[in-house]
């Protein structure tokens, strides 16, 4: 008796703990009931670690505990409910890496007490199978389309048509969740809720998904898709300044006013109704769940205008209207049964087929007949994949850490520089010497270019003069002094003007040439200045070569000094730069 009383006391403490932690989050300051309800249920989901379990894992747990054979209205006691939750969380820990294990006992206690407070308010110690399935399928993680497909399989008949009585029962159960977090006045159950959602007479799967995933969805369930959007944007970053709180970045949702140009609010300010300047809370706001740079927006607009981006994409895939039958196909789990297989069986078959395809056995696997063996193999595969992904993350983190350490070790610190003033002085001298050598090399290159231009002009003049003397001597090869013994005809230098016949006199061609050249040709006796110019050009080239060597030596000295500074070394003697 005492032990039973202590258990009840512990349960009451755990029940109060979850709601006290939720009140500490101060969700009640959110002015919109839809966001307030979604935030509270998202908190319960994460606090109970349900966001780590998807609907496929829930279906596995239901089958492992034999719930698929029970009627929807059958009742289970709290002890069996605790066993089911234990199966869910222990299987979750098997899938998670060892570094991300959860506290199973704490998660079981928090979720169990929340479910009892939600569906057993009169303390009977029991709840129906349908209540448990509806709650867990709604509050677990994963994609909303998968949840809704499973829910539709529970409320439809053998021909794949929704039964309004069962959907009404589903609304009764699922709308107890907002009531449990004190939002019942906004999202309570009414008798007209069913017809408000579906005024049609015949509802198939695609119609069911279209209505519940529409924008906006039915008013009584508007918090359900919002809870999923909250989960998707928790880590979304917007590099935009909030117009009210002046925060330079936003996390989560971003809201842009449709009337005030450039007015944007973070989710905290929008949820609390903050406004300033000409903006008002009555203005229409657009919710953004991602950030696109102006360049991406422009490219998207161009692609959309060109027809590259489909307009009005459906919110979910289109599924067959008729109820599907299991078929003898590869990677499909076939269950031999004379009775109809409901949608839950088909979802399990597809899930097993998808895992088998991912395992790479697409050519050799046969349809298994032992369902438990198939699930064990799938669990092992998922566990192995999770361990490999965790190992990959650890390796990437280690690579990043080593890279940062290497960059920090390579950068010189001010303390090292202050300990070696001699090295700093020598480094400055070497850099100054390097700049001087570079300037001198530029000047020599300019001089060499000018000499080559003069040499090219001189060669053209010599060629013209020889042609003139040859024409005066009547074309005799012996009258040309350039063909005498000891004389050689200089070869012209190819240039952009080579091959063109000059029409000016030799004196006119001397413009821009050196003084010695002008004086020599003015007297009519050409001097052999070509060799002088070539010698000068060779001298400049040799000088430039020596400058290049010296410049390289200065570069080597600078690199050596910088290496010493980075390593914190202290040289015994300082190298004096060459001048």
Coordinates of C-alpha atoms in Angstrom, one line a residue:
X1 CA 0.0 0.0 0.0
X2 CA 2.8 2.4 0.9
X3 CA 4.7 1.4 -2.3
X4 CA 1.6 2.1 -4.4
X5 CA 1.2 5.5 -2.7
X6 CA 4.8 6.4 -3.5
X7 CA 4.3 5.5 -7.1
X8 CA 1.3 7.8 -7.4
X9 CA 3.2 10.6 -5.7
X10 CA 6.1 10.2 -8.1
X11 CA 3.6 10.2 -11.0
X12 CA 2.1 13.4 -9.8
X13 CA 5.5 15.0 -9.5
X14 CA 6.5 14.0 -13.0
X15 CA 3.1 15.2 -14.3
X16 CA 3.6 18.6 -12.7
X17 CA 7.2 18.7 -13.9
X18 CA 6.4 18.7 -17.6
X19 CA 3.7 21.5 -17.2
X20 CA 5.9 23.6 -15.0
X21 CA 8.7 23.4 -17.5
X22 CA 6.3 24.4 -20.3
X23 CA 5.0 27.4 -18.3
X24 CA 8.6 28.5 -17.7
X25 CA 9.0 28.9 -21.5
X26 CA 6.5 31.8 -21.3
X27 CA 4.5 30.7 -24.3
X28 CA 1.5 32.5 -23.1
X29 CA 2.9 35.9 -24.2
X30 CA 2.3 34.8 -27.9
X31 CA -0.8 36.7 -28.9
X32 CA -1.9 34.3 -31.7
X33 CA -3.5 31.0 -30.4
X34 CA -2.4 29.0 -33.4
X35 CA 1.3 29.7 -32.8
X36 CA 0.8 29.4 -29.0
X37 CA -0.7 25.9 -29.4
X38 CA 1.9 24.7 -31.9
X39 CA 4.8 26.0 -29.7
X40 CA 3.4 24.2 -26.6
X41 CA 2.9 20.9 -28.4
X42 CA 6.3 21.1 -30.1
X43 CA 7.8 21.6 -26.6
X44 CA 6.0 18.5 -25.3
X45 CA 7.2 16.6 -28.3
X46 CA 10.8 17.5 -27.9
X47 CA 10.8 17.1 -24.1
X48 CA 9.4 13.6 -24.4
X49 CA 11.9 12.8 -27.3
X50 CA 9.0 12.0 -29.6
X51 CA 10.6 14.1 -32.4
X52 CA 13.2 11.3 -32.7
X53 CA 10.5 8.7 -33.5
X54 CA 8.6 8.7 -36.8
X55 CA 5.3 7.0 -37.7
X56 CA 7.0 4.0 -39.2
X57 CA 8.7 3.2 -35.8
X58 CA 5.3 3.7 -34.1
X59 CA 3.7 1.1 -36.5
X60 CA 6.5 -1.4 -35.6
X61 CA 5.9 -0.9 -31.9
X62 CA 2.2 -1.4 -32.3
X63 CA 2.8 -4.7 -34.2
X64 CA 5.4 -5.9 -31.7
X65 CA 2.9 -5.4 -28.9
X66 CA 0.0 -7.0 -30.7
X67 CA -2.1 -3.9 -31.0
X68 CA -2.9 -4.5 -34.7
X69 CA -5.2 -7.4 -33.7
X70 CA -7.2 -5.3 -31.2
X71 CA -10.4 -3.3 -32.0
X72 CA -10.2 0.5 -32.0
X73 CA -12.5 0.7 -29.0
X74 CA -10.7 -1.9 -26.9
X75 CA -9.2 -0.5 -23.7
X76 CA -5.7 -1.0 -22.4
X77 CA -4.5 -0.2 -18.9
X78 CA -1.7 2.1 -17.9
X79 CA 0.6 -0.9 -17.2
X80 CA 0.3 -2.1 -20.8
X81 CA 0.7 1.4 -22.1
X82 CA 3.9 1.8 -20.2
X83 CA 5.1 -1.5 -21.8
X84 CA 4.4 -0.1 -25.2
X85 CA 6.2 3.2 -24.5
X86 CA 9.2 1.2 -23.2
X87 CA 9.3 -0.7 -26.4
X88 CA 9.3 2.5 -28.4
X89 CA 12.1 4.2 -26.5
X90 CA 14.4 1.2 -26.1
X91 CA 14.1 0.5 -29.8
X92 CA 15.0 4.2 -30.3
X93 CA 18.1 4.0 -28.2
X94 CA 19.2 1.0 -30.4
X95 CA 19.0 3.2 -33.5
X96 CA 20.8 6.2 -31.9
X97 CA 24.6 6.4 -31.7
X98 CA 26.1 5.8 -28.3
X99 CA 26.9 9.4 -27.9
X100 CA 23.3 10.5 -28.4
X101 CA 21.5 8.1 -26.1
X102 CA 18.3 9.4 -24.3
X103 CA 17.1 8.9 -20.8
X104 CA 14.6 6.1 -21.4
X105 CA 13.0 6.1 -17.9
X106 CA 12.6 9.8 -17.9
X107 CA 11.0 9.9 -21.4
X108 CA 8.6 7.1 -20.5
X109 CA 7.6 8.9 -17.3
X110 CA 7.0 12.2 -18.9
X111 CA 5.0 10.9 -21.9
X112 CA 3.0 8.4 -19.8
X113 CA 1.8 11.1 -17.5
X114 CA 1.0 13.5 -20.3
X115 CA -1.1 10.8 -22.0
X116 CA -2.9 9.9 -18.8
X117 CA -3.6 13.6 -18.1
X118 CA -4.9 14.1 -21.7
X119 CA -7.0 10.9 -22.2
X120 CA -7.8 9.7 -18.7
X121 CA -8.9 12.9 -16.9
X122 CA -11.3 10.9 -14.7
X123 CA -8.5 8.6 -13.5
X124 CA -10.0 5.3 -14.7
X125 CA -6.5 4.0 -15.4
X126 CA -7.5 3.0 -19.0
X127 CA -7.6 4.4 -22.5
X128 CA -8.8 3.1 -25.8
X129 CA -6.4 1.7 -28.5
X130 CA -7.7 4.3 -30.9
X131 CA -6.9 7.2 -28.5
X132 CA -3.3 5.9 -28.0
X133 CA -2.8 5.5 -31.8
X134 CA -4.2 8.9 -32.6
X135 CA -2.1 10.6 -30.0
X136 CA 1.2 8.9 -30.8
X137 CA 0.7 9.2 -34.6
X138 CA 0.0 12.9 -34.2
X139 CA 2.8 13.8 -31.8
X140 CA 5.6 11.7 -33.2
X141 CA 8.2 13.1 -35.6
X142 CA 8.6 12.6 -39.4
X143 CA 6.7 13.9 -42.4
X144 CA 3.1 15.0 -42.0
X145 CA 2.1 13.3 -45.2
X146 CA 3.1 9.9 -43.7
X147 CA 1.2 10.6 -40.5
X148 CA -1.9 11.6 -42.4
X149 CA -1.7 8.5 -44.6
X150 CA -1.6 6.3 -41.5
X151 CA -4.4 8.1 -39.9
X152 CA -6.5 7.7 -43.1
X153 CA -5.9 4.0 -43.0
X154 CA -7.4 3.9 -39.5
X155 CA -10.6 5.8 -40.5
X156 CA -11.3 4.4 -44.0
X157 CA -13.2 1.3 -45.1
X158 CA -12.1 -1.6 -47.3
X159 CA -12.8 0.4 -50.5
X160 CA -10.6 3.3 -49.4
X161 CA -13.4 5.7 -48.6
X162 CA -13.3 7.7 -45.3
X163 CA -15.9 6.9 -42.7
X164 CA -17.3 10.1 -41.3
X165 CA -18.0 8.5 -37.9
X166 CA -14.4 7.4 -37.5
X167 CA -13.1 10.8 -38.6
X168 CA -15.4 12.4 -36.0
X169 CA -13.9 10.0 -33.4
X170 CA -10.4 11.0 -34.6
X171 CA -11.2 14.7 -34.1
X172 CA -12.5 14.1 -30.6
X173 CA -9.3 12.4 -29.6
X174 CA -6.8 14.6 -31.4
X175 CA -8.4 17.9 -30.2
X176 CA -7.8 16.8 -26.6
X177 CA -4.1 17.7 -27.2
X178 CA -4.7 21.5 -27.4
X179 CA -7.0 21.2 -24.4
X180 CA -4.2 19.4 -22.4
X181 CA -1.9 22.4 -23.0
X182 CA -4.7 24.9 -21.9
X183 CA -5.7 25.9 -25.5
X184 CA -9.2 24.2 -25.4
X185 CA -11.2 27.4 -25.9
X186 CA -9.5 28.0 -29.3
X187 CA -9.4 24.5 -30.6
X188 CA -12.1 22.5 -28.9
X189 CA -14.2 19.9 -30.5
X190 CA -17.7 20.8 -31.9
X191 CA -20.3 18.8 -33.6
X192 CA -19.9 20.7 -36.8
X193 CA -16.1 20.2 -37.1
X194 CA -16.5 17.2 -39.4
X195 CA -18.7 19.0 -42.0
X196 CA -16.5 22.1 -41.7
X197 CA -13.6 20.0 -42.8
X198 CA -15.3 17.9 -45.5
X199 CA -18.6 19.1 -46.9
X200 CA -18.3 16.4 -49.6
X201 CA -20.0 13.1 -49.4
X202 CA -17.2 10.8 -50.6
X203 CA -13.6 11.4 -49.3
X204 CA -10.7 9.4 -50.8
X205 CA -7.1 9.5 -49.7
X206 CA -5.9 12.4 -52.0
X207 CA -8.9 14.5 -51.1
X208 CA -8.2 13.9 -47.4
X209 CA -4.5 15.0 -47.9
X210 CA -5.5 18.0 -50.0
X211 CA -7.8 19.3 -47.3
X212 CA -5.6 18.8 -44.2
X213 CA -2.4 20.0 -46.0
X214 CA -4.1 23.0 -47.7
X215 CA -3.1 26.6 -47.0
X216 CA -4.9 27.3 -44.8
X217 CA -6.0 23.9 -43.4
X218 CA -9.3 23.4 -41.5
X219 CA -9.5 25.8 -38.6
X220 CA -9.7 23.1 -35.9
X221 CA -6.5 21.5 -37.1
X222 CA -4.5 24.6 -38.2
X223 CA -2.0 24.0 -35.4
X224 CA -0.9 20.6 -36.8
X225 CA 0.9 21.6 -40.0
X226 CA 2.3 24.7 -38.1
X227 CA 3.9 22.4 -35.6
X228 CA 5.7 20.6 -38.5
X229 CA 6.8 23.9 -40.0
X230 CA 8.2 25.0 -36.6
X231 CA 10.3 21.8 -36.6
X232 CA 11.6 22.5 -40.0
X233 CA 12.7 26.2 -39.4
X234 CA 14.2 25.9 -35.9
X235 CA 17.7 26.1 -37.3
X236 CA 17.0 28.3 -40.4
X237 CA 19.2 31.5 -40.4
X238 CA 18.1 34.8 -42.0
X239 CA 20.9 37.4 -42.4
X240 CA 18.3 40.3 -42.0
X241 CA 17.9 42.9 -39.4
X242 CA 14.6 42.9 -37.4
X243 CA 12.8 46.3 -37.8
X244 CA 11.7 46.3 -34.2
X245 CA 14.3 44.7 -31.9
X246 CA 17.2 45.6 -34.3
X247 CA 18.6 42.1 -34.1
X248 CA 21.1 41.7 -36.9
X249 CA 20.0 38.2 -37.7
X250 CA 16.9 36.0 -37.3
X251 CA 16.4 32.3 -36.5
X252 CA 13.2 30.5 -37.3
X253 CA 10.4 32.3 -39.2
X254 CA 10.8 35.7 -40.8
X255 CA 7.8 38.0 -41.4
X256 CA 7.7 40.6 -44.2
X257 CA 5.0 43.3 -44.2
X258 CA 3.1 43.5 -47.5
X259 CA 2.4 47.3 -47.1
X260 CA 5.5 48.8 -45.4
X261 CA 8.5 48.5 -47.8
X262 CA 11.4 46.7 -46.3
X263 CA 9.7 46.2 -42.9
X264 CA 10.6 42.7 -41.5
X265 CA 10.1 41.2 -38.1
X266 CA 11.6 38.2 -36.4
X267 CA 9.3 35.5 -35.1
X268 CA 9.6 36.6 -31.5
X269 CA 8.5 40.2 -32.2
X270 CA 5.8 39.1 -34.6
X271 CA 4.4 36.5 -32.2
X272 CA 4.3 39.2 -29.4
X273 CA 2.6 41.8 -31.6
X274 CA 5.4 44.3 -31.6
X275 CA 5.2 47.1 -34.1
X276 CA 6.8 50.5 -34.6
X277 CA 6.9 53.4 -37.1
X278 CA 4.2 53.4 -39.7
X279 CA 3.7 49.6 -39.4
X280 CA 0.6 48.3 -37.7
X281 CA -0.5 44.8 -36.5
X282 CA -3.4 45.1 -38.9
X283 CA -1.1 45.0 -41.9
X284 CA -0.9 41.7 -43.8
X285 CA 2.4 39.8 -43.1
X286 CA 4.0 37.1 -45.2
X287 CA 5.7 34.3 -43.5
X288 CA 9.1 33.1 -44.8
X289 CA 10.7 29.8 -43.7
X290 CA 13.9 30.2 -45.7
X291 CA 16.3 32.9 -46.9
X292 CA 17.1 33.6 -50.5
X293 CA 19.8 36.1 -51.6
X294 CA 18.8 38.7 -54.2
X295 CA 20.8 36.8 -56.8
X296 CA 18.9 33.6 -56.1
X297 CA 15.6 35.5 -56.2
X298 CA 16.4 37.0 -59.6
X299 CA 17.5 33.6 -61.0
X300 CA 14.4 32.0 -59.7
X301 CA 12.2 34.7 -61.2
X302 CA 13.9 34.3 -64.6
X303 CA 13.5 30.5 -64.5
X304 CA 9.9 30.9 -63.5
X305 CA 9.2 33.3 -66.3
X306 CA 10.9 31.0 -68.8
X307 CA 8.9 28.0 -67.6
X308 CA 11.8 26.2 -66.0
X309 CA 10.1 26.2 -62.5
X310 CA 6.7 24.5 -62.2
X311 CA 4.1 26.8 -60.8
X312 CA 1.6 25.6 -58.2
X313 CA 3.3 22.4 -57.2
X314 CA 1.1 20.0 -55.3
X315 CA 1.7 19.8 -51.5
X316 CA 2.0 16.0 -51.6
X317 CA 2.4 13.2 -54.0
X318 CA -0.7 11.8 -55.7
X319 CA -1.6 8.4 -54.5
X320 CA -3.9 5.7 -56.1
X321 CA -7.6 6.5 -55.3
X322 CA -8.5 2.8 -54.8
X323 CA -7.3 0.8 -51.9
X324 CA -4.1 -1.0 -52.9
X325 CA -3.7 -4.8 -52.7
X326 CA -0.4 -6.5 -51.8
X327 CA 1.3 -7.9 -54.9
X328 CA 3.9 -10.5 -55.6
X329 CA 6.7 -8.0 -56.4
X330 CA 10.4 -8.0 -55.4
X331 CA 11.1 -6.1 -52.1
X332 CA 7.4 -6.3 -51.1
X333 CA 6.4 -8.1 -47.9
X334 CA 3.5 -10.5 -48.8
X335 CA 1.2 -11.6 -46.1
X336 CA -1.1 -14.5 -46.8
X337 CA -4.5 -13.8 -45.3
X338 CA -8.0 -14.3 -46.5
X339 CA -9.2 -11.1 -44.9
X340 CA -8.6 -7.6 -46.3
X341 CA -5.2 -6.0 -45.5
X342 CA -5.7 -2.5 -44.3
X343 CA -3.6 0.5 -45.1
X344 CA -1.3 -0.2 -42.1
X345 CA -0.2 -3.4 -43.6
X346 CA 0.7 -1.7 -46.9
X347 CA 2.6 1.0 -45.2
X348 CA 4.7 -1.6 -43.4
X349 CA 5.3 -3.5 -46.7
X350 CA 6.5 -0.3 -48.4
X351 CA 8.7 0.6 -45.5
X352 CA 10.4 -2.8 -45.5
X353 CA 10.8 -2.7 -49.3
X354 CA 12.5 0.7 -49.1
X355 CA 14.9 -0.5 -46.5
X356 CA 15.7 -3.6 -48.5
X357 CA 16.3 -1.5 -51.6
X358 CA 18.7 0.8 -49.7
X359 CA 20.7 -2.3 -48.6
X360 CA 21.7 -2.9 -52.2
X361 CA 20.0 -6.3 -52.6
X362 CA 17.9 -5.2 -55.5
X363 CA 18.8 -8.2 -57.7
X364 CA 18.8 -11.2 -55.4
X365 CA 16.3 -10.7 -52.6
X366 CA 13.1 -12.8 -52.6
X367 CA 9.8 -11.8 -50.9
X368 CA 10.3 -12.8 -47.2
X369 CA 7.6 -14.6 -45.4
X370 CA 8.9 -14.2 -41.9
X371 CA 7.9 -10.7 -40.9
X372 CA 9.7 -10.6 -37.5
X373 CA 13.0 -11.7 -39.1
X374 CA 12.6 -9.0 -41.8
X375 CA 12.1 -6.3 -39.1
X376 CA 15.1 -7.5 -37.2
X377 CA 17.3 -7.2 -40.3
X378 CA 15.9 -3.8 -41.0
X379 CA 16.6 -2.6 -37.4
X380 CA 20.2 -3.9 -37.7
X381 CA 20.6 -2.0 -41.0
X382 CA 19.3 1.2 -39.6
X383 CA 21.6 0.9 -36.5
X384 CA 24.6 0.3 -38.7
X385 CA 23.7 3.3 -40.9
X386 CA 23.3 5.5 -37.8
X387 CA 26.7 4.3 -36.4
X388 CA 28.4 5.0 -39.7
X389 CA 26.9 8.5 -40.0
X390 CA 28.0 9.3 -36.4
X391 CA 31.5 8.1 -37.2
X392 CA 31.6 10.3 -40.3
X393 CA 30.5 13.3 -38.2
X394 CA 33.3 12.6 -35.7
X395 CA 35.9 12.3 -38.4
X396 CA 34.8 15.6 -40.0
X397 CA 34.9 17.4 -36.6
X398 CA 38.4 16.0 -36.0
X399 CA 39.6 17.2 -39.4
X400 CA 38.2 20.7 -38.7
X401 CA 39.9 20.8 -35.3
X402 CA 43.3 19.9 -36.7
X403 CA 42.9 22.4 -39.5
X404 CA 42.2 25.2 -37.0
X405 CA 45.1 24.2 -34.8
X406 CA 47.4 24.2 -37.9
X407 CA 46.2 27.7 -38.9
X408 CA 46.7 29.1 -35.4
X409 CA 50.2 27.6 -35.2
X410 CA 51.1 29.1 -38.6
X411 CA 50.1 32.7 -37.6
X412 CA 52.8 34.8 -35.8
X413 CA 51.7 36.1 -32.5
X414 CA 52.5 39.6 -31.2
X415 CA 54.4 38.0 -28.2
X416 CA 56.8 36.2 -30.6
X417 CA 57.4 39.4 -32.6
X418 CA 58.2 41.4 -29.5
X419 CA 60.7 38.8 -28.4
X420 CA 62.7 39.1 -31.7
X421 CA 63.2 42.9 -32.5
X422 CA 66.3 42.1 -34.5
X423 CA 64.4 39.8 -36.8
X424 CA 61.8 42.5 -37.4
X425 CA 64.5 45.1 -38.2
X426 CA 66.2 42.8 -40.6
X427 CA 63.0 41.8 -42.2
X428 CA 62.1 45.5 -42.8
X429 CA 65.6 46.1 -44.4
X430 CA 65.2 43.1 -46.7
X431 CA 61.8 44.3 -47.9
X432 CA 63.2 47.8 -48.5
X433 CA 66.1 46.3 -50.4
X434 CA 63.6 44.2 -52.4
X435 CA 61.6 47.3 -53.4
X436 CA 64.8 49.1 -54.5
X437 CA 65.9 46.2 -56.7
X438 CA 62.4 46.0 -58.3
X439 CA 62.5 49.7 -59.1
X440 CA 66.0 49.4 -60.6
X441 CA 65.0 46.4 -62.6
X442 CA 62.1 48.3 -64.1
X443 CA 64.4 51.2 -65.1
X444 CA 66.8 48.8 -66.7
X445 CA 64.0 47.1 -68.6
X446 CA 62.9 50.4 -70.0
X447 CA 66.5 51.3 -71.0
X448 CA 66.9 48.0 -72.8
X449 CA 63.7 48.5 -74.6
X450 CA 64.8 51.9 -75.8
X451 CA 68.1 50.5 -77.0
X452 CA 66.4 47.8 -79.0
X453 CA 64.2 50.4 -80.7
X454 CA 67.3 52.4 -81.6
X455 CA 69.1 49.3 -82.8
X456 CA 66.1 48.4 -85.0
X457 CA 66.0 51.9 -86.5
X458 CA 69.8 51.8 -87.1
X459 CA 69.6 48.6 -89.0
X460 CA 66.9 50.0 -91.3
X461 CA 69.2 53.0 -92.0
X462 CA 72.2 50.8 -92.8
X463 CA 70.1 48.7 -95.2
X464 CA 68.8 51.8 -96.9
X465 CA 72.3 53.3 -97.2
X466 CA 73.7 50.1 -98.8
X467 CA 70.9 49.9 -101.3
X468 CA 71.5 53.5 -102.3
X469 CA 75.3 53.0 -102.8
X470 CA 74.6 49.8 -104.8
X471 CA 72.2 51.7 -107.1
X472 CA 74.8 54.5 -107.7
X473 CA 77.6 52.0 -108.6
X474 CA 75.4 50.5 -111.4
X475 CA 74.6 47.3 -109.5
X476 CA 78.2 46.0 -109.6
X477 CA 78.8 43.7 -106.7
X478 CA 82.5 44.8 -106.5
X479 CA 81.6 48.6 -106.1
X480 CA 79.7 48.0 -102.9
X481 CA 82.0 48.5 -99.8
X482 CA 79.9 46.2 -97.9
X483 CA 81.1 43.3 -100.0
X484 CA 84.7 43.9 -99.4
X485 CA 87.0 41.7 -97.6
X486 CA 86.5 41.8 -93.8
X487 CA 83.1 43.3 -94.2
X488 CA 79.8 41.5 -93.6
X489 CA 76.3 42.4 -94.3
X490 CA 74.3 43.0 -91.1
X491 CA 71.0 41.1 -90.9
X492 CA 68.0 43.2 -90.2
X493 CA 66.0 42.7 -87.0
X494 CA 62.4 41.5 -87.6
X495 CA 59.9 44.0 -86.2
X496 CA 56.4 45.2 -86.9
X497 CA 57.8 47.5 -89.6
X498 CA 60.0 44.9 -91.3
X499 CA 59.4 44.3 -94.9
X500 CA 58.1 47.8 -95.6
X501 CA 60.0 50.0 -98.0
X502 CA 61.0 53.4 -96.5
X503 CA 60.0 56.4 -98.5
X504 CA 61.9 59.0 -96.4
X505 CA 65.6 60.0 -96.5
X506 CA 68.1 58.6 -94.1
X507 CA 68.3 61.9 -92.3
X508 CA 64.5 61.8 -91.6
X509 CA 64.8 58.3 -90.2
X510 CA 67.3 59.6 -87.6
X511 CA 64.6 61.3 -85.6
X512 CA 64.5 59.8 -82.1
X513 CA 67.9 58.1 -82.4
X514 CA 70.9 58.7 -80.2
X515 CA 73.3 61.7 -80.7
X516 CA 76.2 59.5 -81.8
X517 CA 74.1 57.9 -84.5
X518 CA 72.9 61.2 -85.8
X519 CA 76.4 62.7 -85.9
X520 CA 77.8 59.7 -87.7
X521 CA 75.3 59.7 -90.5
X522 CA 75.3 63.4 -90.8
X523 CA 78.9 63.3 -91.9
X524 CA 78.1 60.7 -94.5
X525 CA 80.5 58.0 -93.1
X526 CA 78.4 55.5 -91.1
X527 CA 80.0 54.3 -87.9
X528 CA 79.6 50.7 -86.8
X529 CA 77.3 51.6 -83.9
X530 CA 75.3 48.3 -84.2
X531 CA 78.0 46.4 -82.2
X532 CA 78.0 49.2 -79.6
X533 CA 74.2 49.0 -79.2
X534 CA 74.3 45.2 -79.0
X535 CA 77.1 45.4 -76.4
X536 CA 75.0 47.9 -74.4
X537 CA 71.9 45.7 -74.7
X538 CA 73.9 42.6 -73.5
X539 CA 75.3 44.7 -70.6
X540 CA 71.8 45.7 -69.5
X541 CA 70.7 42.0 -69.9
X542 CA 73.6 40.8 -67.7
X543 CA 72.8 43.5 -65.2
X544 CA 69.2 42.5 -65.1
X545 CA 70.2 38.9 -64.6
X546 CA 72.3 39.8 -61.6
X547 CA 69.5 41.9 -60.2
X548 CA 67.1 39.0 -60.6
X549 CA 69.5 36.7 -58.7
X550 CA 69.9 39.3 -55.9
X551 CA 66.1 39.8 -55.8
X552 CA 65.6 36.1 -55.4
X553 CA 68.1 36.0 -52.6
X554 CA 66.3 38.9 -50.9
X555 CA 63.0 36.9 -51.3
X556 CA 64.6 33.9 -49.7
X557 CA 65.9 36.0 -46.9
X558 CA 62.4 37.4 -46.3
X559 CA 60.8 33.9 -46.3
X560 CA 63.5 32.7 -43.9
X561 CA 62.9 35.6 -41.5
X562 CA 59.1 35.1 -41.6
X563 CA 59.6 31.3 -41.0
X564 CA 61.8 32.1 -38.0
X565 CA 59.1 34.5 -36.6
X566 CA 56.4 31.9 -37.0
X567 CA 58.4 29.2 -35.4
X568 CA 59.5 31.6 -32.6
X569 CA 63.1 30.7 -33.3
X570 CA 66.0 33.0 -32.4
X571 CA 69.0 33.1 -34.8
X572 CA 72.4 33.5 -33.5
X573 CA 73.6 35.9 -36.2
X574 CA 71.6 38.2 -38.4
X575 CA 72.2 38.1 -42.1
X576 CA 73.1 41.5 -43.6
X577 CA 71.4 42.3 -46.9
X578 CA 73.5 43.0 -49.9
X579 CA 73.6 46.6 -51.2

